[in-house]
Coordinates of C-alpha atoms in Angstrom, one line a residue:
M8 CA 44.4 27.3 -32.0
L9 CA 43.6 31.0 -32.0
A10 CA 40.2 32.5 -32.8
K11 CA 40.0 34.1 -36.3
R12 CA 38.7 37.3 -34.8
L13 CA 42.2 37.8 -33.3
E14 CA 43.5 38.5 -36.8
K15 CA 41.4 41.7 -37.0
L16 CA 42.8 43.2 -33.8
H17 CA 45.2 46.1 -33.8
P18 CA 46.0 46.9 -30.2
Y19 CA 46.2 50.4 -28.8
V20 CA 49.8 51.7 -28.3
P21 CA 50.1 53.8 -25.1
G22 CA 52.7 56.5 -24.4
E23 CA 56.1 55.1 -23.6
Q24 CA 56.5 53.8 -20.1
P25 CA 60.2 54.2 -19.1
K26 CA 62.1 51.3 -17.5
D27 CA 65.7 52.2 -17.9
R28 CA 65.9 55.7 -16.7
D29 CA 64.0 58.2 -14.5
Y30 CA 62.5 60.5 -17.2
I31 CA 60.3 63.5 -16.8
K32 CA 57.1 62.1 -18.3
L33 CA 55.4 64.6 -20.6
N34 CA 54.1 61.9 -23.0
A35 CA 50.9 60.4 -21.6
N36 CA 48.8 63.4 -20.6
E37 CA 49.0 62.5 -17.0
N38 CA 48.5 65.2 -14.3
P39 CA 51.7 66.5 -12.9
Y40 CA 50.2 67.1 -9.5
P41 CA 49.5 64.4 -6.9
P42 CA 46.0 63.6 -5.7
A43 CA 44.5 65.6 -2.8
Q44 CA 45.9 64.7 0.6
A45 CA 42.4 63.8 1.6
V46 CA 42.4 61.0 -1.0
S47 CA 45.5 59.4 0.6
E48 CA 43.9 59.8 4.0
A49 CA 40.6 58.2 2.8
I50 CA 42.5 55.2 1.5
K51 CA 44.5 54.8 4.6
S52 CA 41.4 55.1 6.8
A53 CA 39.6 52.5 4.7
L54 CA 42.4 50.1 5.0
D55 CA 42.9 50.7 8.8
S56 CA 39.2 50.7 9.9
R57 CA 37.5 48.6 7.2
R58 CA 40.2 46.1 6.3
E59 CA 37.7 43.3 5.9
K60 CA 36.2 45.1 2.9
I61 CA 39.3 44.0 0.9
G62 CA 38.0 40.4 1.2
L63 CA 34.5 41.2 0.2
Y64 CA 33.0 42.2 -3.2
P65 CA 32.5 45.9 -3.6
D66 CA 29.2 47.6 -4.3
P67 CA 28.6 46.5 -7.9
D68 CA 26.7 49.7 -8.7
S69 CA 29.2 52.1 -7.1
N70 CA 26.3 54.0 -5.5
L71 CA 28.2 56.3 -3.1
L72 CA 30.7 57.1 -5.8
R73 CA 28.0 57.9 -8.4
Q74 CA 26.4 60.3 -5.9
A75 CA 29.8 61.9 -5.2
I76 CA 30.4 62.3 -9.0
A77 CA 26.9 63.8 -9.5
D78 CA 27.5 66.3 -6.6
M79 CA 30.9 67.2 -8.0
I80 CA 29.4 68.0 -11.5
N81 CA 26.7 70.0 -10.0
S82 CA 29.1 72.1 -7.9
T83 CA 31.7 72.7 -10.7
G84 CA 29.6 72.7 -13.9
G85 CA 31.9 70.1 -15.3
V86 CA 34.9 72.4 -16.2
F87 CA 37.4 72.6 -13.4
C88 CA 39.5 75.4 -14.9
N89 CA 36.4 77.7 -15.0
T90 CA 35.2 76.7 -11.5
E91 CA 34.8 79.5 -9.0
I92 CA 36.5 78.6 -5.7
S93 CA 35.7 80.1 -2.3
G94 CA 37.7 78.4 0.5
K95 CA 37.2 74.8 -0.2
K96 CA 33.8 75.2 -1.9
C97 CA 33.2 75.2 -5.6
S98 CA 30.5 76.8 -7.7
P99 CA 30.1 76.7 -11.5
S100 CA 31.0 79.7 -13.7
E101 CA 28.0 81.4 -15.2
K102 CA 28.6 79.9 -18.6
D103 CA 28.9 76.4 -17.2
K104 CA 25.8 76.3 -15.0
I105 CA 23.7 73.2 -15.7
P106 CA 19.9 73.8 -16.1
F107 CA 19.0 70.7 -14.1
T108 CA 20.4 68.6 -11.2
V109 CA 22.6 65.7 -12.2
T110 CA 21.5 62.7 -10.3
P111 CA 23.2 59.4 -9.6
D112 CA 21.0 57.5 -12.0
M113 CA 22.6 59.6 -14.8
I114 CA 26.1 58.2 -13.9
F115 CA 27.8 55.0 -14.8
C116 CA 31.3 54.2 -13.5
G117 CA 33.9 51.8 -14.9
N118 CA 37.5 50.7 -14.6
G119 CA 38.9 53.7 -16.4
S120 CA 37.3 55.5 -19.3
D121 CA 38.7 52.9 -21.8
E122 CA 36.6 50.2 -20.2
V123 CA 33.7 52.7 -20.1
L124 CA 34.2 53.3 -23.8
S125 CA 34.2 49.5 -24.4
F126 CA 30.8 49.2 -22.8
V127 CA 29.5 52.2 -24.8
F128 CA 30.7 50.6 -28.1
Y129 CA 29.1 47.3 -27.2
T130 CA 25.9 48.9 -26.0
F131 CA 25.2 51.4 -28.8
F132 CA 27.1 50.6 -32.0
D133 CA 26.2 47.8 -34.5
S134 CA 28.2 45.9 -37.1
D135 CA 25.5 46.7 -39.8
R136 CA 26.5 50.4 -40.2
P137 CA 29.7 52.4 -39.9
L138 CA 30.5 54.6 -36.9
V139 CA 31.4 58.1 -37.9
M140 CA 34.5 59.6 -36.3
P141 CA 37.3 62.1 -37.2
E142 CA 40.3 60.7 -38.9
F143 CA 42.6 62.0 -36.1
T144 CA 41.1 61.5 -32.7
Y145 CA 41.5 59.2 -29.7
S146 CA 43.2 56.1 -31.2
F147 CA 41.3 53.7 -29.0
Y148 CA 38.2 54.2 -31.1
P149 CA 39.4 52.3 -34.1
V150 CA 40.7 49.6 -31.7
Y151 CA 37.3 49.0 -30.3
C152 CA 35.7 49.0 -33.8
G153 CA 38.1 46.2 -34.7
Y154 CA 37.3 44.4 -31.4
Y155 CA 33.6 44.5 -31.8
G156 CA 33.5 44.2 -35.6
I157 CA 32.1 47.7 -36.1
P158 CA 32.9 49.4 -39.5
M159 CA 34.4 52.9 -39.4
D160 CA 33.7 56.0 -41.4
T161 CA 36.7 58.3 -40.7
I162 CA 36.3 61.9 -41.8
P163 CA 39.5 63.9 -42.5
L164 CA 40.0 67.1 -40.5
K165 CA 39.8 70.4 -42.2
S166 CA 42.9 72.3 -43.2
D167 CA 42.8 74.2 -40.0
W168 CA 42.7 71.0 -38.0
T169 CA 39.1 71.5 -36.9
L170 CA 36.5 68.8 -37.2
D171 CA 34.7 68.7 -40.5
T172 CA 31.3 68.7 -38.8
E173 CA 29.3 69.0 -42.1
K174 CA 31.0 66.0 -43.7
M175 CA 30.6 64.0 -40.5
L176 CA 26.8 64.8 -40.5
D177 CA 26.5 64.0 -44.2
E178 CA 28.0 60.6 -43.7
A179 CA 26.0 59.9 -40.5
N180 CA 22.7 60.8 -42.2
K181 CA 23.6 58.8 -45.3
N182 CA 24.0 55.6 -43.3
N183 CA 21.8 56.4 -40.3
S184 CA 25.0 56.2 -38.2
S185 CA 26.2 57.1 -34.7
I186 CA 28.9 59.7 -34.2
I187 CA 31.8 59.8 -31.7
F188 CA 34.6 62.3 -31.1
A189 CA 36.7 63.7 -28.3
N190 CA 35.9 67.3 -27.3
P191 CA 38.4 68.8 -26.9
N192 CA 39.9 66.6 -29.6
A193 CA 43.0 64.5 -29.2
P194 CA 45.7 64.9 -30.4
T195 CA 45.0 68.3 -31.8
G196 CA 43.6 69.9 -28.6
L197 CA 40.9 71.9 -30.4
S198 CA 37.4 72.1 -29.0
L199 CA 33.9 72.7 -30.4
S200 CA 31.7 75.0 -28.4
R201 CA 28.6 73.6 -26.6
S202 CA 26.4 75.4 -29.2
Q203 CA 28.3 73.9 -32.1
V204 CA 27.8 70.4 -30.6
A205 CA 24.1 71.2 -30.1
E206 CA 23.8 72.1 -33.7
M207 CA 25.4 68.8 -34.7
I208 CA 23.1 66.8 -32.6
K209 CA 20.1 68.5 -34.0
K210 CA 21.1 67.5 -37.5
A211 CA 22.4 64.0 -36.7
P212 CA 20.1 60.9 -36.9
K213 CA 17.6 61.1 -34.0
D214 CA 17.5 57.4 -33.4
R215 CA 21.3 56.9 -33.1
I216 CA 23.6 57.6 -30.2
F217 CA 25.8 60.7 -30.3
V218 CA 28.9 60.3 -28.1
V219 CA 31.1 63.1 -26.8
D220 CA 34.3 62.1 -25.1
E221 CA 35.2 64.9 -22.6
A222 CA 38.4 63.4 -21.2
Y223 CA 40.2 66.9 -21.4
C224 CA 37.2 69.2 -20.9
D225 CA 38.3 70.3 -17.4
F226 CA 41.3 72.2 -18.9
G227 CA 39.3 74.7 -21.0
G228 CA 36.5 73.1 -23.0
E229 CA 32.8 73.6 -22.7
S230 CA 31.0 70.6 -21.2
C231 CA 28.0 69.2 -23.1
I232 CA 26.4 68.0 -19.9
P233 CA 23.8 70.9 -20.0
L234 CA 22.7 69.6 -23.4
L235 CA 21.3 66.4 -21.7
A236 CA 18.2 68.6 -21.0
D237 CA 17.4 68.7 -24.7
F238 CA 18.9 65.5 -26.2
D239 CA 18.0 62.0 -25.0
N240 CA 20.5 60.4 -27.4
L241 CA 23.6 62.1 -26.0
V242 CA 26.2 60.1 -24.2
I243 CA 29.1 61.9 -22.5
V244 CA 32.2 60.0 -21.5
R245 CA 34.6 61.4 -18.9
T246 CA 37.7 60.3 -16.9
F247 CA 39.4 60.7 -13.6
S248 CA 42.8 60.1 -15.2
K249 CA 43.6 63.6 -16.4
S250 CA 42.2 66.4 -14.2
L251 CA 41.7 64.3 -11.1
S252 CA 45.3 62.8 -11.0
F253 CA 43.9 59.3 -11.1
A254 CA 45.7 57.6 -14.0
G255 CA 47.3 55.0 -11.7
M256 CA 44.0 53.9 -10.2
R257 CA 41.7 53.7 -13.2
L258 CA 38.2 55.3 -13.0
G259 CA 36.0 56.6 -15.8
Y260 CA 32.3 57.4 -16.0
V261 CA 29.4 58.2 -18.3
V262 CA 26.9 61.0 -17.9
S263 CA 23.7 60.4 -19.8
S264 CA 19.9 59.9 -19.5
P265 CA 18.8 57.3 -16.9
D266 CA 17.5 55.0 -19.6
L267 CA 20.8 54.9 -21.5
I268 CA 22.7 54.4 -18.2
K269 CA 20.5 51.3 -17.5
A270 CA 21.4 49.9 -20.9
I271 CA 25.1 50.3 -20.2
F272 CA 24.6 48.5 -16.8
T273 CA 23.1 45.6 -18.7
V274 CA 26.3 45.2 -20.7
K275 CA 28.5 45.7 -17.6
N276 CA 26.6 43.1 -15.6
S277 CA 26.9 40.6 -18.5
F278 CA 30.7 41.1 -18.5
N279 CA 32.0 42.0 -15.1
H280 CA 29.6 42.6 -12.2
F281 CA 32.3 44.3 -10.0
P282 CA 34.6 46.5 -12.2
V283 CA 35.2 49.3 -9.7
D284 CA 36.9 48.0 -6.6
F285 CA 36.4 49.1 -3.0
I286 CA 39.6 51.2 -2.8
T287 CA 39.0 52.9 -6.1
Q288 CA 35.4 53.7 -5.0
T289 CA 36.7 55.1 -1.7
A290 CA 39.4 57.2 -3.4
G291 CA 37.1 58.4 -6.2
A292 CA 34.5 59.7 -3.8
A293 CA 37.2 61.5 -1.7
S294 CA 38.5 63.1 -4.9
C295 CA 35.0 64.4 -5.8
E296 CA 34.7 65.9 -2.3
N297 CA 37.9 67.8 -2.8
A298 CA 37.0 69.3 -6.2
W299 CA 38.4 72.7 -5.2
Y300 CA 41.9 71.2 -5.1
Y301 CA 41.7 69.8 -8.6
A302 CA 40.1 73.0 -9.9
E303 CA 43.1 74.9 -8.6
N304 CA 45.4 72.4 -10.4
A305 CA 43.5 72.6 -13.6
K306 CA 43.9 76.4 -13.5
K307 CA 47.6 76.0 -13.0
V308 CA 47.9 73.6 -15.9
S309 CA 45.9 75.8 -18.2
A310 CA 48.0 78.8 -17.4
E311 CA 51.2 76.9 -17.9
R312 CA 49.9 75.6 -21.3
D313 CA 49.1 79.1 -22.5
S314 CA 52.6 80.3 -21.4
F315 CA 54.3 77.4 -23.1
T316 CA 52.3 78.0 -26.3
A317 CA 53.4 81.6 -26.3
F318 CA 57.0 80.5 -25.8
L319 CA 56.9 78.1 -28.7
R320 CA 55.2 80.6 -31.1
E321 CA 57.8 83.3 -30.3
R322 CA 60.4 80.9 -31.5
G323 CA 58.7 80.0 -34.8
W324 CA 56.9 76.8 -33.8
F325 CA 53.5 76.1 -35.2
V326 CA 51.2 75.3 -32.2
I327 CA 47.5 74.3 -32.6
D328 CA 45.3 76.2 -30.1
S329 CA 44.7 73.8 -27.1
K330 CA 41.9 73.5 -24.6
T331 CA 43.6 70.5 -23.0
N332 CA 46.5 69.6 -20.8
F333 CA 48.8 69.2 -23.8
V334 CA 49.9 71.0 -26.9
F335 CA 50.3 69.6 -30.5
T336 CA 53.2 71.4 -32.2
K337 CA 55.8 71.2 -35.0
K338 CA 58.8 73.2 -36.2
D339 CA 59.8 73.7 -39.8
G340 CA 63.1 72.0 -40.6
L341 CA 62.7 69.5 -37.8
S342 CA 61.0 66.1 -38.1
G343 CA 58.7 65.0 -35.3
E344 CA 60.9 62.0 -34.7
S345 CA 64.1 64.1 -34.4
I346 CA 62.4 66.4 -31.8
Y347 CA 61.2 63.4 -29.8
Q348 CA 64.7 61.8 -29.8
A349 CA 66.5 65.0 -29.0
V350 CA 64.2 65.7 -26.0
K351 CA 64.4 62.1 -24.8
K352 CA 68.2 62.2 -24.9
E353 CA 68.0 65.0 -22.3
G354 CA 65.7 63.1 -20.0
I355 CA 62.2 64.1 -21.0
L356 CA 59.6 62.0 -22.8
I357 CA 57.2 63.6 -25.2
R358 CA 54.9 61.8 -27.7
H359 CA 55.5 61.3 -31.4
F360 CA 53.0 59.6 -33.7
S361 CA 54.4 58.0 -36.8
T362 CA 50.9 58.2 -38.4
P363 CA 51.1 59.9 -41.9
G364 CA 49.6 63.3 -41.8
I365 CA 50.7 64.1 -38.2
D366 CA 54.2 62.6 -38.2
D367 CA 55.8 66.1 -38.2
F368 CA 54.1 66.9 -34.9
V369 CA 54.9 66.1 -31.3
R370 CA 52.4 66.1 -28.5
I371 CA 53.7 67.6 -25.3
T372 CA 51.9 67.1 -22.0
I373 CA 51.9 70.2 -19.7
G374 CA 53.9 69.5 -16.5
T375 CA 54.8 71.6 -13.5
H376 CA 56.4 75.0 -14.0
D377 CA 59.8 73.6 -13.2
Q378 CA 59.3 70.7 -15.7
M379 CA 58.3 73.0 -18.4
A380 CA 61.3 75.3 -17.7
S381 CA 63.6 72.3 -18.2
L382 CA 61.9 71.5 -21.5
K383 CA 62.1 75.0 -22.7
K384 CA 65.9 75.0 -22.3
I385 CA 66.1 71.8 -24.4
L386 CA 63.8 73.1 -27.2
E387 CA 65.8 76.4 -27.4
A388 CA 68.9 74.4 -28.1
L389 CA 67.4 72.5 -31.0

């Protein structure tokens, strides 16, 4: 009764969602701060004054939202924690300035970055050649490869946990393949510089798509959006879930050339013409208009991450340098599973992966100062 293709599916396993207890959740890389007050007000206003919109289909192209996203990127440079804030206005740091104006036709919106990635996989990757990716990266990439029948070429990380960019390029050129990776990477938290990514694209196949997933870029990475001026095969995937406190509403987007955005729209309109609903479009645009608030929060998260990293290292933990809103860490003499269980027993959830090669590590999302203080007390007692 079931289609044979179902046998090849290996579903993504998300971070644990508690049902039996009110845990402090530091296991899913969610933002510990609520959305801006203006977002709640925009939703309430939309429901009060435009209630009939709930009964009508939303703008299928999310035009106002795409304009708002483009404006936000232009005003911040694409990295919140580096954004200069004056009152409630943002301006990009010198190193993040974009050498062109991002326009709405360079933006595609979807129902969370996972759906956006699904459209990207369908649009650009074929079953006749492997897709090159790191061995340890966002674990939804292999899921979509199985879903669409795309072979994978997974490249082990180097001994220092960085991407083996030379090996990735060798494999991509050998098979004329596309490349995808998260930057900063997950679960390691490490990030390539913009110039390093540029050198990769120069050496990668020119007629294949090069995808950079910037889900965590706002917490300390270098956005590759400025590289769109030089590379027409670059696709950048981003999300509202992390830095914009939007995990519960689902909104992701692509920044790329207008021609590649048109191609993704063709796929979207062949699958679901209305993926981003009216309320989400309203809330998303209000979020963009209050970028200063999220930039302040990204700075707080980044500072707390650095403080927590120092805390762990002072106590003998191994911590990989992170440019994200989480840390990836381990402690000699303690298994990753035992750390996870001990912390959970005290009312805090962190993430443990049973995957060989990283099973000694735990991934800890950065919470508020008080949440991290509670966690520190537990870790000191281990």
